[in-house]
PDB file of C-alpha atoms and ligand atoms in Angstrom:
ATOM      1  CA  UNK B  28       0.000   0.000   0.000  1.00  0.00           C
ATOM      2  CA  UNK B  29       0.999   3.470  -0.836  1.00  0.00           C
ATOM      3  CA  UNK B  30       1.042   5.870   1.478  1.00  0.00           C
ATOM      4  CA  UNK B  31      -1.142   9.191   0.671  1.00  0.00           C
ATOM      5  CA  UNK B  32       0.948  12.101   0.756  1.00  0.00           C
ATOM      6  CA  UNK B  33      -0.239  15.948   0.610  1.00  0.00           C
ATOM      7  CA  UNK B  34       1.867  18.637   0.161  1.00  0.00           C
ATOM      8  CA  UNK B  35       1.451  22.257  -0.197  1.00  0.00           C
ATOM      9  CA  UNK B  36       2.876  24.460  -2.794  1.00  0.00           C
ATOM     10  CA  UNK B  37       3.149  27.928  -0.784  1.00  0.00           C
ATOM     11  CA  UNK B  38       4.684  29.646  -4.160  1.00  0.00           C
ATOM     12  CA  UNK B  39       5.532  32.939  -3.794  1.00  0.00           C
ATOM     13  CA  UNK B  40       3.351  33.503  -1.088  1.00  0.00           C
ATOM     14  CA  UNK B  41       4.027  33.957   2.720  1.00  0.00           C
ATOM     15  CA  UNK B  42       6.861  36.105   4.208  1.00  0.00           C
ATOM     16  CA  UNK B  43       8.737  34.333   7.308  1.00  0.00           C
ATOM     17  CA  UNK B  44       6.329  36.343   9.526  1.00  0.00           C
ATOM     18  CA  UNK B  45       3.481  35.033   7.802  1.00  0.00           C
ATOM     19  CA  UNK B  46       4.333  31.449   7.612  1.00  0.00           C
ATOM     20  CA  UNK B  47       5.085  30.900  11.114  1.00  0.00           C
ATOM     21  CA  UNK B  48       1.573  32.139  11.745  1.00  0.00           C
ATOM     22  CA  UNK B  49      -0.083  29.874   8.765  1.00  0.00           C
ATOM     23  CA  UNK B  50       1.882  26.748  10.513  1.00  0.00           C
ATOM     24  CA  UNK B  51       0.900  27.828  13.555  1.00  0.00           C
ATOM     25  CA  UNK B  52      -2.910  28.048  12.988  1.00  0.00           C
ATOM     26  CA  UNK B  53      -2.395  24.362  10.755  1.00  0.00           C
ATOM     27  CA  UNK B  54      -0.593  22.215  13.078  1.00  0.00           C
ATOM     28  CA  UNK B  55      -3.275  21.340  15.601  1.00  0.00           C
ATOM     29  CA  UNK B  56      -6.036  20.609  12.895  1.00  0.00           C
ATOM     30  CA  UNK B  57      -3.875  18.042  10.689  1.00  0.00           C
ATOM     31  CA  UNK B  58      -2.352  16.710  14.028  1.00  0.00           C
ATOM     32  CA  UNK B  59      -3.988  13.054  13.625  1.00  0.00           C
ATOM     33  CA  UNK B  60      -3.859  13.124   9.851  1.00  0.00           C
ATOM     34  CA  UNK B  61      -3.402   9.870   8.413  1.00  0.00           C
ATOM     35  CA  UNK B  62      -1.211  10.811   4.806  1.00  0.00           C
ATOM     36  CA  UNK B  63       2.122  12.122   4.906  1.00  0.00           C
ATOM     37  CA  UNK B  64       1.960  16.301   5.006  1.00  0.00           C
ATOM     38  CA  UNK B  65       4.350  18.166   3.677  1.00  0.00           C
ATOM     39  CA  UNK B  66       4.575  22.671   3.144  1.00  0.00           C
ATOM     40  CA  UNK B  67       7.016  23.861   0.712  1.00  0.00           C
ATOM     41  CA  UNK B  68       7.754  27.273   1.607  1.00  0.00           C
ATOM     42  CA  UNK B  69       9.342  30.221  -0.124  1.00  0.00           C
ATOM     43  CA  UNK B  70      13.658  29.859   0.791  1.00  0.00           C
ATOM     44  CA  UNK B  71      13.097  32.818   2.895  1.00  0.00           C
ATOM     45  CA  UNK B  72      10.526  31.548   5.218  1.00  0.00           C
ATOM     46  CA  UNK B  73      12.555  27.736   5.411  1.00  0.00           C
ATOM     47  CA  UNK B  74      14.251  28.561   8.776  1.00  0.00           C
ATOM     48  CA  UNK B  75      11.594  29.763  10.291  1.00  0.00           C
ATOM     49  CA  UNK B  76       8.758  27.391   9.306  1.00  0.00           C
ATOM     50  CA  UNK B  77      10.878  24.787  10.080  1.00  0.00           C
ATOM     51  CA  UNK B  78      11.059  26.226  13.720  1.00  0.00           C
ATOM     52  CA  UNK B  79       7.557  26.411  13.778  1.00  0.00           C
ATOM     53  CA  UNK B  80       7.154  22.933  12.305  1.00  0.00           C
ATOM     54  CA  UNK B  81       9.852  20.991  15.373  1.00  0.00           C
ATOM     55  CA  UNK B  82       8.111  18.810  16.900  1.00  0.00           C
ATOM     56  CA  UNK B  83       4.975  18.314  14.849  1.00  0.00           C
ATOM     57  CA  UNK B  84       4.372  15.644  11.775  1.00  0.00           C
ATOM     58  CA  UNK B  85       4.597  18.466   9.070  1.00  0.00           C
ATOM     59  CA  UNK B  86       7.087  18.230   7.085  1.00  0.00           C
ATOM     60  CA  UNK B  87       9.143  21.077   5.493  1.00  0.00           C
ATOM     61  CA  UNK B  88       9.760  21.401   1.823  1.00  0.00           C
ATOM     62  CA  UNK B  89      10.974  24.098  -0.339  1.00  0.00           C
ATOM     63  CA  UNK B  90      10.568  24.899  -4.167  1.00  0.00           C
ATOM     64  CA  UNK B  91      13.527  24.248  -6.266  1.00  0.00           C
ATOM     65  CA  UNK B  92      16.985  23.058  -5.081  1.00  0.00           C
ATOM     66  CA  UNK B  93      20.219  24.365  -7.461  1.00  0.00           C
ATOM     67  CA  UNK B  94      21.705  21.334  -9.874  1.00  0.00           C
ATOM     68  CA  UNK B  95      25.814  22.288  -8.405  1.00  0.00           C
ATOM     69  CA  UNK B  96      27.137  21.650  -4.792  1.00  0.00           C
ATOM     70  CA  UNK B  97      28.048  25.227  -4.560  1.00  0.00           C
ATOM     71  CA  UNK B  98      29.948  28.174  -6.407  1.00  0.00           C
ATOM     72  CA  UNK B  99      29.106  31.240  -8.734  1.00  0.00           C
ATOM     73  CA  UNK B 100      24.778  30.162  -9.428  1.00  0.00           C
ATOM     74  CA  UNK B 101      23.792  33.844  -8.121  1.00  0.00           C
ATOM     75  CA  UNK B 102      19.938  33.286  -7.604  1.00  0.00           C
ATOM     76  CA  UNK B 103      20.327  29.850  -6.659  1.00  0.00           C
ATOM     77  CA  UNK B 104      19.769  27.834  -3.201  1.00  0.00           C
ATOM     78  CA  UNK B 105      21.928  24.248  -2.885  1.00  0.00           C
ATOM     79  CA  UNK B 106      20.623  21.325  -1.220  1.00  0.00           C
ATOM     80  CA  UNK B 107      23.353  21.090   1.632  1.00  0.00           C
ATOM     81  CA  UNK B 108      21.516  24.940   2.176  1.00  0.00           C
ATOM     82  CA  UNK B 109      17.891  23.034   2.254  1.00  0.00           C
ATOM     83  CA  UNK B 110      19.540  20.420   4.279  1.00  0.00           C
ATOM     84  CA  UNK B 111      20.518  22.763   7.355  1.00  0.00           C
ATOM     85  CA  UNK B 112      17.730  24.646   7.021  1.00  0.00           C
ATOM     86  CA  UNK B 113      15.620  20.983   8.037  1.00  0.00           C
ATOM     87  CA  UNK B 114      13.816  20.540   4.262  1.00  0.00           C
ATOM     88  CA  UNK B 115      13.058  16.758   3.421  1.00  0.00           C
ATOM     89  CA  UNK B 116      11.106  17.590   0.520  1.00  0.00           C
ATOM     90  CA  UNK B 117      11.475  19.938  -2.557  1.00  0.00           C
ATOM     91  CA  UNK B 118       9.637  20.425  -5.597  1.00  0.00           C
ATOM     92  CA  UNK B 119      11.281  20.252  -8.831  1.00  0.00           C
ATOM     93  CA  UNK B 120      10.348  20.884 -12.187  1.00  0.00           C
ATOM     94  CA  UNK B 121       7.382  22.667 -11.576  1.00  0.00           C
ATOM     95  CA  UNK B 122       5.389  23.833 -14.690  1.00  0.00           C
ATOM     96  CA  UNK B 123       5.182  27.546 -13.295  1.00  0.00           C
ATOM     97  CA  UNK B 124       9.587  26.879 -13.426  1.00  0.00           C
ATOM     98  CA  UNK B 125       9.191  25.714 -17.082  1.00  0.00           C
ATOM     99  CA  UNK B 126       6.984  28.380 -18.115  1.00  0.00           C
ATOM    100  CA  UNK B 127       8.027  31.761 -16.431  1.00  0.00           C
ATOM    101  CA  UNK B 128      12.019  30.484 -15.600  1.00  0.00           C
ATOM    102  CA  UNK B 129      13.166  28.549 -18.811  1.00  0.00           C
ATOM    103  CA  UNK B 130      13.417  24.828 -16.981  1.00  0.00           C
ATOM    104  CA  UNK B 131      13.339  21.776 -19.147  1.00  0.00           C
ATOM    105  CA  UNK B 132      13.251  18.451 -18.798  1.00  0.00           C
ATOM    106  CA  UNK B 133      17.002  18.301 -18.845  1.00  0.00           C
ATOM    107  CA  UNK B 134      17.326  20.639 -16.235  1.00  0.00           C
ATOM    108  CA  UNK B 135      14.869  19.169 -14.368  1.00  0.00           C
ATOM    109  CA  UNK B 136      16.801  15.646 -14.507  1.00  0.00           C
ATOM    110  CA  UNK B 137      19.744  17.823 -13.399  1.00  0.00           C
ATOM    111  CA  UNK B 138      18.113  19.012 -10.155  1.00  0.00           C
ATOM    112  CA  UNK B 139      16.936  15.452  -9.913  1.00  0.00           C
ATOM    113  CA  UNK B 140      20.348  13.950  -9.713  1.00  0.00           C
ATOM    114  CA  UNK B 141      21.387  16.674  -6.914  1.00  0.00           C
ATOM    115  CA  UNK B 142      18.299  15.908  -4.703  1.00  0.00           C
ATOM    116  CA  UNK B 143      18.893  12.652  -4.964  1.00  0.00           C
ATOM    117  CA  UNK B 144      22.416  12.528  -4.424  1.00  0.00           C
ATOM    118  CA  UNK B 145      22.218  15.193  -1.237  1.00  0.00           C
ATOM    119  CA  UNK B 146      19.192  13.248   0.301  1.00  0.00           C
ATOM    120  CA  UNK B 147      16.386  15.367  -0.616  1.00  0.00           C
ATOM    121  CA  UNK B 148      13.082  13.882  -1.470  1.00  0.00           C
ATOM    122  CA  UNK B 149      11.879  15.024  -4.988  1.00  0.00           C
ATOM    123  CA  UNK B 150       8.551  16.231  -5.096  1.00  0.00           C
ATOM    124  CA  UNK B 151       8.844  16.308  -9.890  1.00  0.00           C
ATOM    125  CA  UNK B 152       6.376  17.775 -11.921  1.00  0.00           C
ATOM    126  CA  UNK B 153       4.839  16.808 -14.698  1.00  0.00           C
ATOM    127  CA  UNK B 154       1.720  17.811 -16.943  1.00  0.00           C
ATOM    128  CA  UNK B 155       0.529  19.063 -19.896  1.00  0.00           C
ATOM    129  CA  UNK B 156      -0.403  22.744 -21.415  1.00  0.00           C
ATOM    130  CA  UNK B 157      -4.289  23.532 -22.425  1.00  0.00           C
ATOM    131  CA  UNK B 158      -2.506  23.869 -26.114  1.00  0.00           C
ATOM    132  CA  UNK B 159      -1.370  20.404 -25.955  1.00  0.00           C
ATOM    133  CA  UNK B 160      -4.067  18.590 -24.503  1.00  0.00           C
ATOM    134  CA  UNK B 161      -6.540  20.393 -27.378  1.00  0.00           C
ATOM    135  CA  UNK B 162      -4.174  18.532 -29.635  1.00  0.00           C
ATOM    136  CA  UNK B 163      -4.724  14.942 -28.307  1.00  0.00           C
ATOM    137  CA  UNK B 164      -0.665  15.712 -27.423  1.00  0.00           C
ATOM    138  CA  UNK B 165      -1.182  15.001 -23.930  1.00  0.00           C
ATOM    139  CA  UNK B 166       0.705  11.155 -23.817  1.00  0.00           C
ATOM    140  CA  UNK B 167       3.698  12.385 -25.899  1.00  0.00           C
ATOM    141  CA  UNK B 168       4.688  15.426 -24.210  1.00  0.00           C
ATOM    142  CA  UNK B 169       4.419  13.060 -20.336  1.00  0.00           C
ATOM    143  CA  UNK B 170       6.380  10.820 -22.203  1.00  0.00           C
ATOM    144  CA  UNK B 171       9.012  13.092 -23.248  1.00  0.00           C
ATOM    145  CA  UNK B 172       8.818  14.985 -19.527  1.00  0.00           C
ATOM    146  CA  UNK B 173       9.137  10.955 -17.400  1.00  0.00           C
ATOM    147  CA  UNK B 174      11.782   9.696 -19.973  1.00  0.00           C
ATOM    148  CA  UNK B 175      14.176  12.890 -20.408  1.00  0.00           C
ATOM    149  CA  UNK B 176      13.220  14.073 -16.267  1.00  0.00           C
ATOM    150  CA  UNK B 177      14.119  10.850 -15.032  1.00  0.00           C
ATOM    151  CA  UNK B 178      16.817   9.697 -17.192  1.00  0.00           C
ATOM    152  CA  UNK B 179      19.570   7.880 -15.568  1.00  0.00           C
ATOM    153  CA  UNK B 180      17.574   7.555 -12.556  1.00  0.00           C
ATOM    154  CA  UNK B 181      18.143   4.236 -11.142  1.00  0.00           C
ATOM    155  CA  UNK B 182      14.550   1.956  -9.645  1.00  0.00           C
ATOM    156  CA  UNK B 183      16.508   2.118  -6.477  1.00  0.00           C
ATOM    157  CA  UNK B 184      16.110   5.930  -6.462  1.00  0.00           C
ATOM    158  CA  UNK B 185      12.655   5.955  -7.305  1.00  0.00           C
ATOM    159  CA  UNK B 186      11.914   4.821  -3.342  1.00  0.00           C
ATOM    160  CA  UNK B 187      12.699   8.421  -3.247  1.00  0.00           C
ATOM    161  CA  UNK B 188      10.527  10.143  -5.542  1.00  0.00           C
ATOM    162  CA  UNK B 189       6.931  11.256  -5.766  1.00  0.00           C
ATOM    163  CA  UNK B 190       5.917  12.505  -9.261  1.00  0.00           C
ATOM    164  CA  UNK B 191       2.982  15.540  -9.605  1.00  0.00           C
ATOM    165  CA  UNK B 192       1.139  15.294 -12.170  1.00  0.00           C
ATOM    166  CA  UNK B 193      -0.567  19.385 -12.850  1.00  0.00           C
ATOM    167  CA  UNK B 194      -2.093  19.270 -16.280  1.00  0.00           C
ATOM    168  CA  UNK B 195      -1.155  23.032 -16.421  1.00  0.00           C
ATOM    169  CA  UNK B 196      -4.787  24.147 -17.628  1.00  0.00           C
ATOM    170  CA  UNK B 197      -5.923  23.195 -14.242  1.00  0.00           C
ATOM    171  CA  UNK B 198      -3.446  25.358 -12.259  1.00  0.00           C
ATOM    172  CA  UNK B 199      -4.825  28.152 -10.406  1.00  0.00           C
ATOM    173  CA  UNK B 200      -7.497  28.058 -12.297  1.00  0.00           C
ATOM    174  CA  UNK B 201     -10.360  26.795 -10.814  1.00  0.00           C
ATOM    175  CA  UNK B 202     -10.728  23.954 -13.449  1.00  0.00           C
ATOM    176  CA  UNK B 203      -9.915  20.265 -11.920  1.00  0.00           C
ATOM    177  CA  UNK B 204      -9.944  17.101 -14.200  1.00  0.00           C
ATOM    178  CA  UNK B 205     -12.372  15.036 -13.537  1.00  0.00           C
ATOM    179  CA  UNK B 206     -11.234  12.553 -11.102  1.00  0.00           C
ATOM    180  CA  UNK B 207     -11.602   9.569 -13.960  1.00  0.00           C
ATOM    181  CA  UNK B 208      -9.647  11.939 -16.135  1.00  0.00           C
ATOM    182  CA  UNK B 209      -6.768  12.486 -13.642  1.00  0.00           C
ATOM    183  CA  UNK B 210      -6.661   8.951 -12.681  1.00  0.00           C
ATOM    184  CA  UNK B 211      -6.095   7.096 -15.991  1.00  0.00           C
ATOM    185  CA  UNK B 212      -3.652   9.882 -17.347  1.00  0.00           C
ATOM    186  CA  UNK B 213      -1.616   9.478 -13.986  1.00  0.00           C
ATOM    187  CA  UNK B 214      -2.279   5.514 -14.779  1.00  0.00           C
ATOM    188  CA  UNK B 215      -0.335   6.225 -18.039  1.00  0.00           C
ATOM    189  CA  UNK B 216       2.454   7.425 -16.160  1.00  0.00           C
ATOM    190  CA  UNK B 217       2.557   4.708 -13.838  1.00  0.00           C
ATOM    191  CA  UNK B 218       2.835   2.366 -17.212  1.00  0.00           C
ATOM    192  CA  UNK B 219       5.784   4.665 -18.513  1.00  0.00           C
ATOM    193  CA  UNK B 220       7.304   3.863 -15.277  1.00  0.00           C
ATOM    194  CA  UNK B 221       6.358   0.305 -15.494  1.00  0.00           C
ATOM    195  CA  UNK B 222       8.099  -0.171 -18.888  1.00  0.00           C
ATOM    196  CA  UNK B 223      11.578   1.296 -17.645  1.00  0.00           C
ATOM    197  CA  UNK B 224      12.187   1.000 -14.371  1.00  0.00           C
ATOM    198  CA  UNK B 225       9.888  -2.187 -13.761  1.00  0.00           C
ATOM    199  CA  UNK B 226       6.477  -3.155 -12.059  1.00  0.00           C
ATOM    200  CA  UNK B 227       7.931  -3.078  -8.469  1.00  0.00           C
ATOM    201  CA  UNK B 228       9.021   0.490  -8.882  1.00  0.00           C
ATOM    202  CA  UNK B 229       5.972   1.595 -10.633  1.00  0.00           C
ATOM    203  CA  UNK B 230       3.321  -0.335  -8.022  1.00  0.00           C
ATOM    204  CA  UNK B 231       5.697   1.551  -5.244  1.00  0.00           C
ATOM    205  CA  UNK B 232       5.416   4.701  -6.982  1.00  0.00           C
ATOM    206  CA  UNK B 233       3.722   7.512  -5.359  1.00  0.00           C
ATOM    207  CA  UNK B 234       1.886   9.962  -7.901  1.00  0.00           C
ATOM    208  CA  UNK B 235       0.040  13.451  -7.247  1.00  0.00           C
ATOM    209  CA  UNK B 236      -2.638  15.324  -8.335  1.00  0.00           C
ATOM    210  CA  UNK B 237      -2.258  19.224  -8.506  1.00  0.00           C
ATOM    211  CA  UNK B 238      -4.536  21.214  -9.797  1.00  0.00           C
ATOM    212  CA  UNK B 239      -7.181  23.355  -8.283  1.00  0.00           C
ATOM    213  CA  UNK B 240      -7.464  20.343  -5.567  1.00  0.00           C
ATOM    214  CA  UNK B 241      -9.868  21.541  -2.560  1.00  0.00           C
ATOM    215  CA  UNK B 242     -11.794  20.345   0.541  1.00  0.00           C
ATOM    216  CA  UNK B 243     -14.484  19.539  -1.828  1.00  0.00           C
ATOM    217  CA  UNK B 244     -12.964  17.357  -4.840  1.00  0.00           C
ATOM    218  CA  UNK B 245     -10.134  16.040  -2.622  1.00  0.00           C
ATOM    219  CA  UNK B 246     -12.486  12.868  -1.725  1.00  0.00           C
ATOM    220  CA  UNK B 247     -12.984  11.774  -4.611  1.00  0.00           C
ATOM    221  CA  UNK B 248      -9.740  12.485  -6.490  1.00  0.00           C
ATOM    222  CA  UNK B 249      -7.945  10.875  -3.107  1.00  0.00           C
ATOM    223  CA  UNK B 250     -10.554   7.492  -3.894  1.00  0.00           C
ATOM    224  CA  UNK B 251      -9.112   6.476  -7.630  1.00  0.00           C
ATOM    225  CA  UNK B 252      -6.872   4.160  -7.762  1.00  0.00           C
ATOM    226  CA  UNK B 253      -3.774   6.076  -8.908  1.00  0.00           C
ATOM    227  CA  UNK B 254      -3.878   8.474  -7.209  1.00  0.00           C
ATOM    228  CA  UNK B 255      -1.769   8.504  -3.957  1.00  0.00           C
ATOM    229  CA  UNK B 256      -1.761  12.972  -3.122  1.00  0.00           C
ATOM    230  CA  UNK B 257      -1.838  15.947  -3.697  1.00  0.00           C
ATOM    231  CA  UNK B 258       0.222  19.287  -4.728  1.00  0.00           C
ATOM    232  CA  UNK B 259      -2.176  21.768  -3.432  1.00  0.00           C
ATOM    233  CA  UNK B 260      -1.787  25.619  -4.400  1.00  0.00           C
ATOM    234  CA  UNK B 261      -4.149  28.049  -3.471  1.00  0.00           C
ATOM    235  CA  UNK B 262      -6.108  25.984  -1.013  1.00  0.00           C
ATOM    236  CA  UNK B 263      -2.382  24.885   0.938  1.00  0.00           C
ATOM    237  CA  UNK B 264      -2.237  28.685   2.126  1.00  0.00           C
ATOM    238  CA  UNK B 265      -5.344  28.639   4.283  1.00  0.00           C
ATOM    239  CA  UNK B 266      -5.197  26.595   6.924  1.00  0.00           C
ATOM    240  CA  UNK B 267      -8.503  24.959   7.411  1.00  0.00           C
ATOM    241  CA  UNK B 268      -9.061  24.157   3.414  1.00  0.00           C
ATOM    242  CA  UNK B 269      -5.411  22.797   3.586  1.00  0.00           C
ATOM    243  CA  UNK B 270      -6.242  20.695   7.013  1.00  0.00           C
ATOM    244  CA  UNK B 271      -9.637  19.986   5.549  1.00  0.00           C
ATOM    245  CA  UNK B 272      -7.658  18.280   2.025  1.00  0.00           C
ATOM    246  CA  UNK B 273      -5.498  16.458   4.219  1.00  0.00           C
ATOM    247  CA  UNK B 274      -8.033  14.704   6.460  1.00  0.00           C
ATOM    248  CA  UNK B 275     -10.410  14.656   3.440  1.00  0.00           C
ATOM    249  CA  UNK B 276     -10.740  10.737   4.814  1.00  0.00           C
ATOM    250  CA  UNK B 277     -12.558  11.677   8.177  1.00  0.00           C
ATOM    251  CA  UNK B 278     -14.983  14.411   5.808  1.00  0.00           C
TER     252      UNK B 278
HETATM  253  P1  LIG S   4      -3.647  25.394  -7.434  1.00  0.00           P
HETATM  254  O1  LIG S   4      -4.014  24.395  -6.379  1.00  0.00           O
HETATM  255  O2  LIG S   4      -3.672  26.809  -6.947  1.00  0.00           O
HETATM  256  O3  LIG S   4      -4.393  25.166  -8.704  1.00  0.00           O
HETATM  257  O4  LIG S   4      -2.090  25.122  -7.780  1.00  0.00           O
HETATM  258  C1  LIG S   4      -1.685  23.843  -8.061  1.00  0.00           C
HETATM  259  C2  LIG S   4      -0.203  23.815  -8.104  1.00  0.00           C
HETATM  260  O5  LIG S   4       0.409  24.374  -9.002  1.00  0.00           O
HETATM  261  C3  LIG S   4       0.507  23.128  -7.031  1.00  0.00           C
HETATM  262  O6  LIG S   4       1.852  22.977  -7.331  1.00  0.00           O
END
């Protein structure tokens, strides 16, 4: 069995000030939660929401992580950074990165390889533009994003890993896919997996949904098969829609 796991994407949202507060106000209504939560915060908040987060089963993410150790990357944040600042989790490859920042899947497998080999647990993005999916283009382009994201990953590595599938047409936009919908695409990409790294991997694999998730579609997303989380947005930065998506099993 897969364990559920819901993380929130803070995105550029929340100062230090602010997070400590939102943390605050969320740690005593996910306290008996049953999946795995996780916040990714803005780098600037990290030390402080990790404070705020000692002692309680939240666990601290952040956004990107740089693909180098160290050295002249102005802009950039390493892991060994993440790693003293307490982060377990971090997101890479997120479409809002690939749209507004230039990432591509080769980057994306660079930033990969550094999580991996510092000890962070990758939170990787996948999904598809509105563009795309009008063209029926939806299967080659998660292809292209699993085989050239996760190339020379090894099955080992994959224990690791959680993948997020956002079909980018349903970010922020109030738009989910249907819960069928979401569940046989990320089925596809459980298959992908299947073929490369093998059926253990891909049965152990543990695959999001993002996209306009809330209290009230995150029960029946969370019920298909597939479908092991969540990569919540909006709804991660109030605290009783977030608490409310994370114990959407008690609802
Ligand atoms: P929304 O939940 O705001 O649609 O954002 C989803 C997302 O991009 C999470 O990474």
């Amino acid at each position: 069995m897969r364990k559920p796991i819901i993380a929130g994407n803070w995105k550029m949202n929340k100062t230090a000030t602010e997070a400590v507060k939102l943390i605050n106000e969320l740690k005593p209504l996910v306290e008996r939660a049953k999946p795995e939560v996780v916040v990714c915060v803005p780098y600037t908040a990290l030390w402080a929401a990790g404070e705020a987060l000692e002692g309680s089963k939240i666990k601290l993410g952040a956004e990107n992580v740089a693909w180098a150790d160290s050295g002249a990357f102005t802009g950039e944040i390493s892991a060994e950074m993440l790693l003293e600042a307490g982060v377990e989790y971090v997101i890479i490859g997120h479409s809002e990165r690939r749209q507004y920042f230039g990432e591509t899947d080769e980057s994306v497998n660079k930033r990969l390889k550094q999580a991996l080999k510092l000890g962070l647990k990758p939170i990787v993005c996948v999904g598809e533009t509105l563009e795309e999916r009008e063209k029926n283009r939806t299967r080659r382009v998660l292809k292209k994003q699993v085989l050239e994201g996760f190339k020379d990953i090894s099955a080992e590595d994959f224990k690791d890993i959680v993948i997020a599938y956002e079909p980018v047409w349903a970010i922020g936009t109030g738009k989910t896919a249907t819960a069928e919908d979401a569940n046989k695409t990320i089925g596809f990409i459980r298959s992908l997996v299947r073929k490369v790294w093998g059926a253990e991997t891909a049965k152990a694999l543990r695959i999001q949904y993002g996209g306009s998730m809330k209290p009230g579609n995150a029960k029946e997303l969370m019920a298909m098969r597939h479908i092991d989380g969540g990569l919540i947005g909006g709804a991660s930065l109030v605290a009783k829609d977030f608490a409310d998506i994370v114990n959407y099993k008690e609802r």
